[in-house]
Each structure stands twice: as C-alpha cells, then as structure tokens.
Amino acid sequence: MSYRFPDSPLFYRRLDRAFRCARAGEGSYLIDEKGLRYLDASGGAMVANLGHSLEALGRALAEAARCGYVNGTQFTNPWAEALAAELAQRVPEPLRYSYFLASGSEAVEAAVKLARQYWWERGRRGKWKVVSRDPSYHGNTLAALSLSGREHYRRIYGPLLTDFPRIPAPDPYRRPDGPGTTGEALEEEIVRQGPESVAAFIAEPILGSSGGAVVPSAAYYERVVETCRRHDVLFIADEILCGMGRTGRWFACEHYGFAPDILVLGKGLNGGVVPLSAVVATREIVETLARGSGAFVHAQTYSHTPAICAAGLATVRHLEEHRLVERAAELEDPFLGALDALRASALVGDVRGKGLLAAVELVADRETKAPLPRARRAAERLAERAFERGLVVWPAVGHADGGNGDLVMLAPPLTVSEGEIAEIARLLAAALEDLETELAAAG
Ligand code: PLP
C-alpha cells in the first residue's frame, strides 16, 4: 500500500510526498505500522501535551459515549458542567464562563463574535474591528485567517478575507526597540482606526509557531493591557497553543499577571484525542448578554457535547494529578539548556522559549540575522532530516519579513523525560549537520 496521492483516495495534507502510517503511541513516541519509533518533539502540532495513548482518555470517552449526542440548547451534561467548573477554578479572575467548541479556529471566530456582541448589547454598535499582530496565527477559517498575519496562508484567499488592522508583533531578536516590541504600535493603531470602531485586540501572550516561541517583556503587556482598558478595547488572549500548561503556568498570561477579557483555549485542552476548544469570558461580558439578547448569538452542533468535554475533563485532571504544569516549569532550564547547545551550528541564529515550548531559528548570517532565502526551504528540510532520524519537529516559515524566516518549533509532551530531552537535542544537532551539508552541496 502506498500512502500518497493519487494511489489512495485520502485527500492528503500534502499531495507532493508520501506518508508513513502511524498506528500507535507510547509516551513521547509514535510508532508506525512497521514498528519504527518516532520521538515526537512537537506533540504533532503542539497538541499532545499528555503524551500518546492515554488510557484515562479512552475510559472518559467510553463513559461519555454511553450518553451519546446531547444538544446544548436542550440539555446540559455532567462533563460540560465539570469541565467548566475545573477551568473556572484555574483561570485568572475575573474570567469565569466557558463556552465549548471543537477546533481552535472555531473558538477564535466565536471569541470575535462575542466581543462584537458585547459592544452591540452595550449600544456601542460602531465597535467591530479587531486588531491583530503581524506575524500571527489564529486559525484557518475565514475570519480567523483574516486576523492572521501569515502571508503564505492568505495569498490565494485574499478576496475572501476581511480587512482587519494589524500591528507588528514583538520581535526582541530582530527588532528589540521596534514599536511592536515596546507595545507602542497598539496605541498608534487604535487611534488611527478610531477607538469607537475597535472592539478587540487579539494576541497570543507567548507566540506560537507564527513568531516562534517569542516571549514578550512584562513591560510590553503592561502597556498593551493599559492601552486596551483606556480605549475600551477587549483583550482576547489566544492561548490555543501556549495555554494549558505548555509554558509552565496553566495560562501564559499568568507569567505577566494580567487577565484578558476573553481567553481562547484549544490544542492541549483536549489530550489530543478529540477536537475541543473553549472561549472563557468574564462575568461582565456574559452578564451583558444575559441582560440584553439573553443568549450568545452563535452556536455549533458540537458545542458543549459530552464526549469532547469528557476528554477535556480527563485532560485537566491528568495535568493536575501528575503535576504536569509544574513539571513544564521545572523542565524549562534543562530543556532550553539542551537546545542552547545547538548554537554550535552556524545555521542557528536564536534559541528561545518558555516552559516546554521552544523555537530554534535558522539564519543565513548570525551577525546580521539575515534570514535564509525562502527558496532554500531550510525549515522544511531540517524537519525532513530530523524525521529520517526518528525525530518529529514542527517547521514554521515567514516570520522574519512575511516571506523569509525559518524555524522549527519544539513542544514535547509535558511528560517528556530528561533523557528524552537530551535525545531530542542530540538528534536535532545531527539533523542540523545533515542540513548544513545539504545546503552547502546545493550551493
Ligand atoms: N490559534 C493558534 C495560536 C494556533 O496555534 C492555532 C492552530 O495552530 C489556531 C488558533 C487554530 O486552531 P485549529 O487548528 O484547531 O483550528
């Protein structure tokens, strides 16, 4: 059996390459049908926070399946109630109310609609624009993509996208004093747009794949949060990737001591076995809807359904029981320390991150920080060389100037051992050597 287009009727994520078939998982490893093992250093797409093949999740899903499908307009259910209660205990105040959906993109769309409806209920109906950052990634559905500063995803779909304002994202590596890094850009943009037209600002508190694990300064968020408050602009924190313990706190905003008005969760919320995302809002926002229309004018068939919430509940309890959030914080030094040794390669310009989230940025020249030309496909090639050695990493491109900019993301399961961290660094160093040879041969 060949796993590639056009031999199989599966519409693959890539039509120009063959795939190996993963059959099983074990802790930090995925195992293919031939029995080959792959050390999953990115948790797939920064998702598998609990590791692979978790019996607790299987049991939780089987129990919820006994109830089957339950529509959120007709009933509530114990799994949705318990998951909301678990999250309410952990999110920073005044966040409180959780709305469950399936994918991260759906949750971003719902968060934007919630921000809009909040201002509409308050009679401030000119407020609809959402400011986002460049680079950024908030999802692939049309509004989420409209908010995303990721040119190679947007190019073909330009006519379908809404023209939201975007400001430069913090880039302490390349632009340490730029208005994006200091936070000044938000004030300027809100004033340019007119505060009466701006409903919200959306940002990942610690950047995921779009910027490459960028950790903005505390001063940045002090300024940005104050700017939002002063102009009556809601802060939507997209913690789909950086939330749920990934950076060593339950939520990345906790590193900075602020609570957003709306928090969006996904990926690590669900243990990787079913799609689950959440929009968590403050009492003030939900009460405003309750006093006004009496409902959030938004719904999807799988909102609040038992199986997805059961997976989320089992995930939160597993994180708690096994102290995995604390573990992500404790492993930050050994993890980033092991990756730091990759700077021995002339291709590595920067290594950065927080908790168990990291990026290794590739450059053509370490002095000037000039990115490699996109045509060289350095990030993809590095991921391919690593894969051949049994290591899974996540390539990301375009962050330096919208076109160029290569990095690989690392986000191993929060259960990763120190031995596995050393192995990740060893295999990635070997893959970097392979890449250097390959790029030199290509000239
Ligand atoms: N927001 C961020 C920060 C993400 O990293 C992603 C996915 O990578 C999304 C939103 C979209 O989530 P999904 O792919 O589940 O729709």
Coordinates of C-alpha atoms and ligand atoms in Angstrom, one line a residue:
M1 CA 0.0 0.0 0.0
S2 CA 1.4 3.4 -1.0
Y3 CA 0.3 6.3 1.2
R4 CA 0.5 9.0 -1.3
F5 CA -1.6 10.9 -3.9
P6 CA -3.1 9.6 -6.2
D7 CA -2.8 6.0 -5.1
S8 CA -5.0 6.4 -2.1
P9 CA -8.5 8.1 -2.1
L10 CA -7.4 10.0 1.1
F11 CA -7.1 13.7 0.3
Y12 CA -3.7 14.2 2.0
R13 CA -2.4 17.3 3.7
R14 CA 0.3 17.3 1.1
L15 CA -0.1 16.0 -2.4
D16 CA 3.6 16.0 -3.3
R17 CA 5.0 13.4 -0.9
A18 CA 4.4 10.0 0.6
F19 CA 3.4 9.4 4.2
R20 CA 4.2 6.8 6.8
C21 CA 1.3 5.4 8.6
A22 CA 1.2 5.9 12.4
R23 CA -0.5 3.1 14.2
A24 CA 0.2 3.5 17.9
G25 CA 1.6 5.8 20.5
E26 CA 3.6 5.3 23.7
G27 CA 4.5 8.3 25.9
S28 CA 6.7 10.7 23.8
Y29 CA 6.8 8.3 20.9
L30 CA 4.7 7.5 17.9
I31 CA 5.0 4.1 16.3
D32 CA 4.4 3.4 12.6
E33 CA 2.9 0.2 11.1
K34 CA 6.4 -1.2 10.5
G35 CA 7.2 -0.8 14.2
L36 CA 9.5 2.2 13.6
R37 CA 9.5 4.7 16.5
Y38 CA 9.5 8.5 16.3
L39 CA 10.3 10.8 19.2
D40 CA 7.5 13.4 19.0
A41 CA 9.3 16.6 19.9
S42 CA 6.5 18.8 18.8
G43 CA 3.5 16.9 20.1
G44 CA 2.3 16.9 16.5
A45 CA 1.1 20.4 16.1
M46 CA 1.9 21.4 19.7
V47 CA -1.1 19.4 20.9
A48 CA -0.1 16.1 22.6
N49 CA 0.6 17.6 26.0
L50 CA -0.2 14.4 27.9
G51 CA 1.9 12.1 25.6
H52 CA 0.4 9.5 23.3
S53 CA -2.0 6.7 24.1
L54 CA -3.6 7.6 27.4
E55 CA -5.9 5.0 28.9
A56 CA -7.6 7.6 31.1
L57 CA -8.8 9.5 28.0
G58 CA -10.1 6.3 26.4
R59 CA -12.1 5.5 29.6
A60 CA -13.5 9.0 29.7
L61 CA -14.6 8.9 26.1
A62 CA -16.2 5.5 26.5
E63 CA -18.2 6.7 29.5
A64 CA -19.5 9.9 27.7
A65 CA -20.4 7.8 24.6
R66 CA -22.9 6.0 26.8
C67 CA -24.8 9.2 26.9
G68 CA -24.2 9.9 23.2
Y69 CA -25.1 13.2 21.5
V70 CA -26.7 15.9 23.6
N71 CA -27.6 19.3 22.2
G72 CA -26.6 22.3 24.2
T73 CA -30.0 24.1 23.6
Q74 CA -31.9 21.1 25.1
F75 CA -29.8 19.8 28.0
T76 CA -26.6 20.4 29.9
N77 CA -24.5 17.4 30.8
P78 CA -22.1 16.4 33.7
W79 CA -18.9 16.6 31.6
A80 CA -19.5 20.1 30.3
E81 CA -20.5 21.3 33.8
A82 CA -17.5 19.7 35.4
L83 CA -15.0 20.9 32.8
A84 CA -16.4 24.5 33.1
A85 CA -16.0 24.3 36.9
E86 CA -12.4 23.0 36.7
L87 CA -11.5 25.8 34.3
A88 CA -13.3 28.5 36.4
Q89 CA -11.1 27.4 39.4
R90 CA -7.9 28.0 37.4
V91 CA -8.4 30.9 35.0
P92 CA -7.3 34.3 36.4
E93 CA -10.2 36.4 37.7
P94 CA -12.5 37.9 36.5
L95 CA -12.6 35.2 33.8
R96 CA -15.3 32.7 34.7
Y97 CA -17.7 31.3 32.0
S98 CA -16.6 28.7 29.4
Y99 CA -18.2 28.0 26.1
F100 CA -17.1 24.8 24.4
L101 CA -16.5 24.2 20.7
A102 CA -14.4 21.9 18.6
S103 CA -11.5 23.5 16.8
G104 CA -9.3 26.4 17.7
S105 CA -10.3 28.3 14.7
E106 CA -14.0 28.0 15.7
A107 CA -13.2 29.3 19.1
V108 CA -11.3 32.3 17.7
E109 CA -14.4 33.1 15.5
A110 CA -16.7 32.7 18.5
A111 CA -14.4 35.0 20.6
V112 CA -14.5 37.7 17.9
K113 CA -18.3 37.4 17.7
L114 CA -18.6 37.6 21.5
A115 CA -16.6 40.8 21.6
R116 CA -18.7 42.3 18.9
Q117 CA -22.0 41.2 20.5
Y118 CA -20.8 42.6 23.9
W119 CA -20.4 46.1 22.4
W120 CA -23.6 45.8 20.4
E121 CA -25.6 44.9 23.6
R122 CA -24.0 48.0 25.2
G123 CA -25.3 50.2 22.4
R124 CA -21.8 50.9 21.1
R125 CA -22.6 49.4 17.7
G126 CA -19.8 51.1 15.8
K127 CA -17.3 48.8 17.5
W128 CA -16.5 45.8 15.4
K129 CA -12.8 45.9 14.3
V130 CA -10.3 43.5 15.8
V131 CA -6.6 44.5 15.8
S132 CA -4.2 41.6 15.5
R133 CA -0.5 41.3 15.0
D134 CA 1.9 40.5 12.2
P135 CA 3.2 37.8 12.2
S136 CA 0.4 35.8 14.0
Y137 CA -1.7 32.8 13.5
H138 CA -5.3 32.4 14.8
G139 CA -6.7 29.7 12.6
N140 CA -7.7 28.8 9.0
T141 CA -11.4 29.6 8.8
L142 CA -12.1 32.9 7.1
A143 CA -12.4 35.3 10.0
A144 CA -9.6 33.6 11.9
L145 CA -7.4 33.7 8.8
S146 CA -8.3 37.4 8.3
L147 CA -6.9 38.0 11.7
S148 CA -3.7 36.0 11.0
G149 CA -0.5 37.7 9.8
R150 CA 0.7 34.7 7.8
E151 CA 1.0 35.7 4.1
H152 CA 1.6 32.3 2.6
Y153 CA -1.7 31.0 4.1
R154 CA -3.6 34.1 3.0
R155 CA -2.3 34.7 -0.5
I156 CA -4.8 32.6 -2.5
Y157 CA -7.8 33.6 -0.4
G158 CA -7.3 37.4 -0.3
P159 CA -10.7 38.3 -1.8
L160 CA -12.5 36.2 0.8
L161 CA -10.8 37.9 3.8
T162 CA -12.0 40.7 6.0
D163 CA -9.5 43.6 6.1
F164 CA -8.7 43.8 9.9
P165 CA -6.0 46.2 11.1
R166 CA -2.7 44.5 12.0
I167 CA 0.3 45.9 14.0
P168 CA 3.8 44.5 14.2
A169 CA 4.3 41.7 16.7
P170 CA 7.0 41.8 19.3
D171 CA 10.3 40.6 17.9
P172 CA 13.0 41.0 20.6
Y173 CA 15.5 39.1 18.4
R174 CA 15.4 41.2 15.2
R175 CA 13.7 44.5 16.4
P176 CA 14.3 44.9 20.1
D177 CA 13.4 48.6 20.1
G178 CA 10.7 48.5 17.4
P179 CA 7.1 49.7 18.2
G180 CA 5.9 46.1 18.0
T181 CA 8.3 45.0 20.8
T182 CA 7.6 48.0 23.1
G183 CA 3.8 47.9 22.6
E184 CA 3.6 51.4 21.3
A185 CA 2.2 50.2 18.0
L186 CA -1.2 49.2 19.5
E187 CA -1.9 52.7 20.8
E188 CA -1.0 54.2 17.4
E189 CA -3.2 51.8 15.5
I190 CA -6.3 52.2 17.8
V191 CA -6.0 56.0 17.5
R192 CA -5.6 55.7 13.7
Q193 CA -8.7 53.4 13.4
G194 CA -10.7 55.5 15.9
P195 CA -11.4 53.8 19.3
E196 CA -15.1 54.0 18.6
S197 CA -14.6 51.4 15.8
V198 CA -12.3 48.9 17.6
A199 CA -13.9 46.1 19.5
A200 CA -10.9 44.0 20.5
F201 CA -7.2 43.2 20.3
I202 CA -6.3 39.6 19.8
A203 CA -2.8 38.2 20.6
E204 CA -1.1 35.1 21.8
P205 CA 0.6 36.1 25.1
I206 CA 3.6 33.9 24.2
L207 CA 3.8 33.5 20.5
G208 CA 3.4 30.1 18.9
S209 CA 4.5 29.0 15.5
S210 CA 4.0 32.3 13.7
G211 CA 6.7 34.2 15.6
G212 CA 8.4 31.2 17.0
A213 CA 8.0 31.0 20.8
V214 CA 8.7 34.7 21.3
V215 CA 8.4 35.7 25.0
P216 CA 7.5 39.4 25.1
S217 CA 8.6 41.5 28.0
A218 CA 6.4 42.3 31.1
A219 CA 6.6 46.0 30.1
Y220 CA 5.0 45.1 26.7
Y221 CA 1.9 43.6 28.3
E222 CA 1.7 46.4 31.0
R223 CA 1.5 48.8 28.1
V224 CA -0.8 46.9 25.9
V225 CA -3.3 46.0 28.6
E226 CA -3.4 49.6 29.8
T227 CA -3.9 50.8 26.2
C228 CA -6.9 48.4 25.7
R229 CA -8.5 49.5 29.0
R230 CA -8.1 53.2 28.2
H231 CA -9.8 52.8 24.8
D232 CA -12.5 50.3 25.8
V233 CA -11.0 47.6 23.6
L234 CA -11.4 44.0 24.8
F235 CA -8.2 41.9 25.1
I236 CA -8.7 38.4 23.5
A237 CA -5.8 36.1 24.6
D238 CA -5.4 33.3 22.1
E239 CA -3.9 30.6 24.3
I240 CA -4.8 27.8 22.0
L241 CA -1.1 26.8 21.7
C242 CA 0.5 28.5 24.7
G243 CA -2.2 27.7 27.3
M244 CA -3.0 24.6 29.4
G245 CA 0.5 24.3 31.0
R246 CA 2.6 24.4 27.9
T247 CA 4.7 27.4 29.2
G248 CA 4.9 26.3 32.8
R249 CA 1.8 28.0 34.0
W250 CA -1.8 27.0 33.4
F251 CA -2.2 30.1 31.2
A252 CA 0.6 32.1 29.6
C253 CA -1.0 35.4 30.7
E254 CA -0.2 34.4 34.3
H255 CA 3.5 35.0 33.6
Y256 CA 2.6 38.6 33.1
G257 CA 0.0 39.0 35.9
F258 CA -2.9 40.1 33.6
A259 CA -6.3 38.6 32.9
P260 CA -7.7 39.0 29.4
D261 CA -11.4 39.8 28.8
I262 CA -11.7 36.7 26.7
L263 CA -9.4 33.6 26.8
V264 CA -9.4 31.1 24.0
L265 CA -8.1 27.6 24.5
G266 CA -7.7 24.5 22.3
K267 CA -5.0 22.1 21.4
G268 CA -3.6 21.0 24.8
L269 CA -7.1 21.3 26.4
N270 CA -8.2 18.0 24.9
G271 CA -5.5 15.5 25.3
G272 CA -5.2 15.2 21.6
V273 CA -7.9 12.6 21.0
V274 CA -10.9 14.7 20.0
P275 CA -11.2 18.3 18.9
L276 CA -12.1 20.6 21.8
S277 CA -11.7 24.3 22.3
A278 CA -13.1 26.8 24.7
V279 CA -13.9 30.5 24.9
V280 CA -13.7 31.7 28.5
A281 CA -15.3 35.1 29.2
T282 CA -15.6 37.4 32.2
R283 CA -18.8 37.8 34.3
E284 CA -19.2 41.3 32.9
I285 CA -19.3 40.1 29.3
V286 CA -21.7 37.2 29.9
E287 CA -24.0 39.3 32.2
T288 CA -24.2 41.9 29.5
L289 CA -25.5 39.3 27.0
A290 CA -27.8 37.9 29.7
R291 CA -29.3 41.3 30.3
G292 CA -29.6 42.1 26.6
S293 CA -30.4 39.5 23.9
G294 CA -30.5 36.7 26.5
A295 CA -28.1 34.5 24.5
F296 CA -24.9 34.4 22.6
V297 CA -26.0 34.6 19.0
H298 CA -23.7 31.8 18.0
A299 CA -23.9 28.0 18.2
Q300 CA -22.4 24.9 16.6
T301 CA -23.7 21.4 16.6
Y302 CA -21.0 20.1 18.8
S303 CA -20.9 23.0 21.4
H304 CA -20.8 21.6 24.9
T305 CA -21.3 17.9 23.8
P306 CA -20.4 15.1 26.3
A307 CA -17.5 13.4 24.5
I308 CA -15.4 16.5 23.8
C309 CA -15.9 17.8 27.3
A310 CA -15.2 14.4 28.8
A311 CA -11.8 14.4 27.0
G312 CA -11.1 18.0 28.3
L313 CA -12.1 17.0 31.9
A314 CA -9.9 13.9 31.8
T315 CA -7.1 16.1 30.5
V316 CA -7.3 18.8 33.2
R317 CA -7.5 16.1 35.9
H318 CA -4.5 14.3 34.4
L319 CA -2.5 17.5 34.3
E320 CA -3.4 18.2 37.9
E321 CA -2.9 14.7 39.2
H322 CA 0.6 14.3 37.6
R323 CA 1.7 17.9 38.3
L324 CA 2.4 18.3 34.6
V325 CA 2.1 22.1 34.6
E326 CA 4.7 22.4 37.4
R327 CA 6.8 19.8 35.5
A328 CA 6.8 22.0 32.4
A329 CA 8.2 24.9 34.6
E330 CA 10.8 22.6 36.3
L331 CA 12.0 21.3 32.9
E332 CA 12.4 24.7 31.3
D333 CA 16.1 25.0 32.2
P334 CA 17.2 21.5 31.2
F335 CA 15.1 21.8 28.0
L336 CA 16.3 25.3 26.9
G337 CA 19.8 24.4 28.1
A338 CA 20.0 21.3 26.0
L339 CA 18.7 23.2 22.9
D340 CA 21.1 26.1 23.5
A341 CA 23.9 23.7 22.6
L342 CA 22.5 23.8 19.0
R343 CA 24.0 27.3 18.7
A344 CA 27.2 25.4 17.8
S345 CA 25.7 25.1 14.3
A346 CA 26.4 28.2 12.1
L347 CA 22.8 28.0 10.9
V348 CA 21.3 28.6 14.3
G349 CA 20.6 32.3 15.0
D350 CA 18.5 32.0 18.1
V351 CA 17.1 29.5 20.6
R352 CA 14.2 30.8 22.7
G353 CA 11.1 29.7 24.6
K354 CA 9.3 29.3 27.9
G355 CA 8.4 26.1 29.8
L356 CA 8.3 23.3 27.3
L357 CA 7.8 25.5 24.3
A358 CA 10.8 26.4 22.2
A359 CA 11.9 27.6 18.7
V360 CA 15.2 27.1 17.0
E361 CA 15.6 29.9 14.4
L362 CA 17.8 29.4 11.4
V363 CA 19.7 32.3 9.7
A364 CA 22.0 32.8 6.7
D365 CA 24.2 35.1 8.8
R366 CA 24.4 35.2 12.6
E367 CA 25.9 38.7 12.7
T368 CA 23.3 40.4 10.6
K369 CA 20.5 37.9 11.5
A370 CA 19.6 37.8 7.8
P371 CA 17.1 35.0 7.2
L372 CA 17.8 32.2 4.7
P373 CA 16.2 32.8 1.3
R374 CA 12.8 31.0 1.3
A375 CA 13.7 29.1 -1.9
R376 CA 16.1 27.0 0.2
R377 CA 13.2 25.6 2.3
A378 CA 15.6 25.3 5.3
A379 CA 12.9 24.7 7.9
E380 CA 11.1 22.0 5.9
R381 CA 14.4 20.4 5.0
L382 CA 15.5 20.4 8.7
A383 CA 12.2 18.7 9.7
E384 CA 12.7 16.1 6.9
R385 CA 16.3 15.3 8.0
A386 CA 15.1 15.1 11.6
F387 CA 12.2 12.8 10.6
E388 CA 14.7 10.4 8.9
R389 CA 16.5 10.2 12.2
G390 CA 13.2 9.4 14.0
L391 CA 12.6 12.9 15.4
V392 CA 9.4 14.9 14.8
V393 CA 9.7 18.7 14.9
W394 CA 7.4 21.4 13.5
P395 CA 8.7 23.6 10.7
A396 CA 7.4 27.2 10.5
V397 CA 8.3 29.9 8.0
G398 CA 7.8 33.5 7.1
H399 CA 8.1 35.2 10.5
A400 CA 11.2 37.4 9.6
D401 CA 9.5 39.5 6.9
G402 CA 6.3 37.8 5.8
G403 CA 8.1 35.6 3.2
N404 CA 11.5 34.6 4.6
G405 CA 12.2 33.3 8.1
D406 CA 12.8 29.6 9.0
L407 CA 12.5 28.0 12.4
V408 CA 11.5 24.7 13.9
M409 CA 9.2 24.5 16.9
L410 CA 9.6 22.1 19.8
A411 CA 6.8 21.3 22.2
P412 CA 7.3 17.7 23.5
P413 CA 4.6 16.1 25.7
L414 CA 4.7 17.6 29.3
T415 CA 5.5 14.0 30.4
V416 CA 8.9 14.1 28.5
S417 CA 11.8 12.7 30.5
E418 CA 15.2 14.4 30.9
G419 CA 16.7 11.5 28.9
E420 CA 14.3 12.2 26.1
I421 CA 15.2 15.9 26.1
A422 CA 18.8 15.0 25.7
E423 CA 17.9 12.7 22.8
I424 CA 15.8 15.5 21.1
A425 CA 18.8 17.8 21.3
R426 CA 21.2 15.1 20.0
L427 CA 19.0 14.1 17.1
L428 CA 18.3 17.8 16.1
A429 CA 22.1 18.6 16.3
A430 CA 22.7 15.6 13.9
A431 CA 19.8 16.8 11.6
L432 CA 21.4 20.3 11.6
E433 CA 24.7 18.8 10.4
D434 CA 22.8 17.0 7.7
L435 CA 21.2 20.2 6.6
E436 CA 24.5 22.2 6.6
T437 CA 26.0 19.5 4.3
E438 CA 22.9 19.6 2.1
L439 CA 22.7 23.4 1.8
A440 CA 26.5 23.5 1.1
A441 CA 26.1 20.9 -1.7
A442 CA 23.2 22.8 -3.2
G443 CA 25.5 25.9 -3.3
Ligands
PLP1 N1 -4.6 29.9 17.3 C1 -3.4 29.4 17.5 C2 -2.4 30.2 18.3 C3 -3.0 28.2 16.9 O1 -1.7 27.8 17.0 C4 -3.9 27.5 16.1 C5 -3.5 26.3 15.4 O2 -2.4 26.0 15.1 C6 -5.2 28.0 16.0 C7 -5.5 29.2 16.6 C8 -6.2 27.3 15.2 O3 -6.6 26.1 15.8 P1 -7.2 24.9 14.9 O4 -6.2 24.4 14.0 O5 -7.6 23.9 16.0 O6 -8.4 25.4 14.2

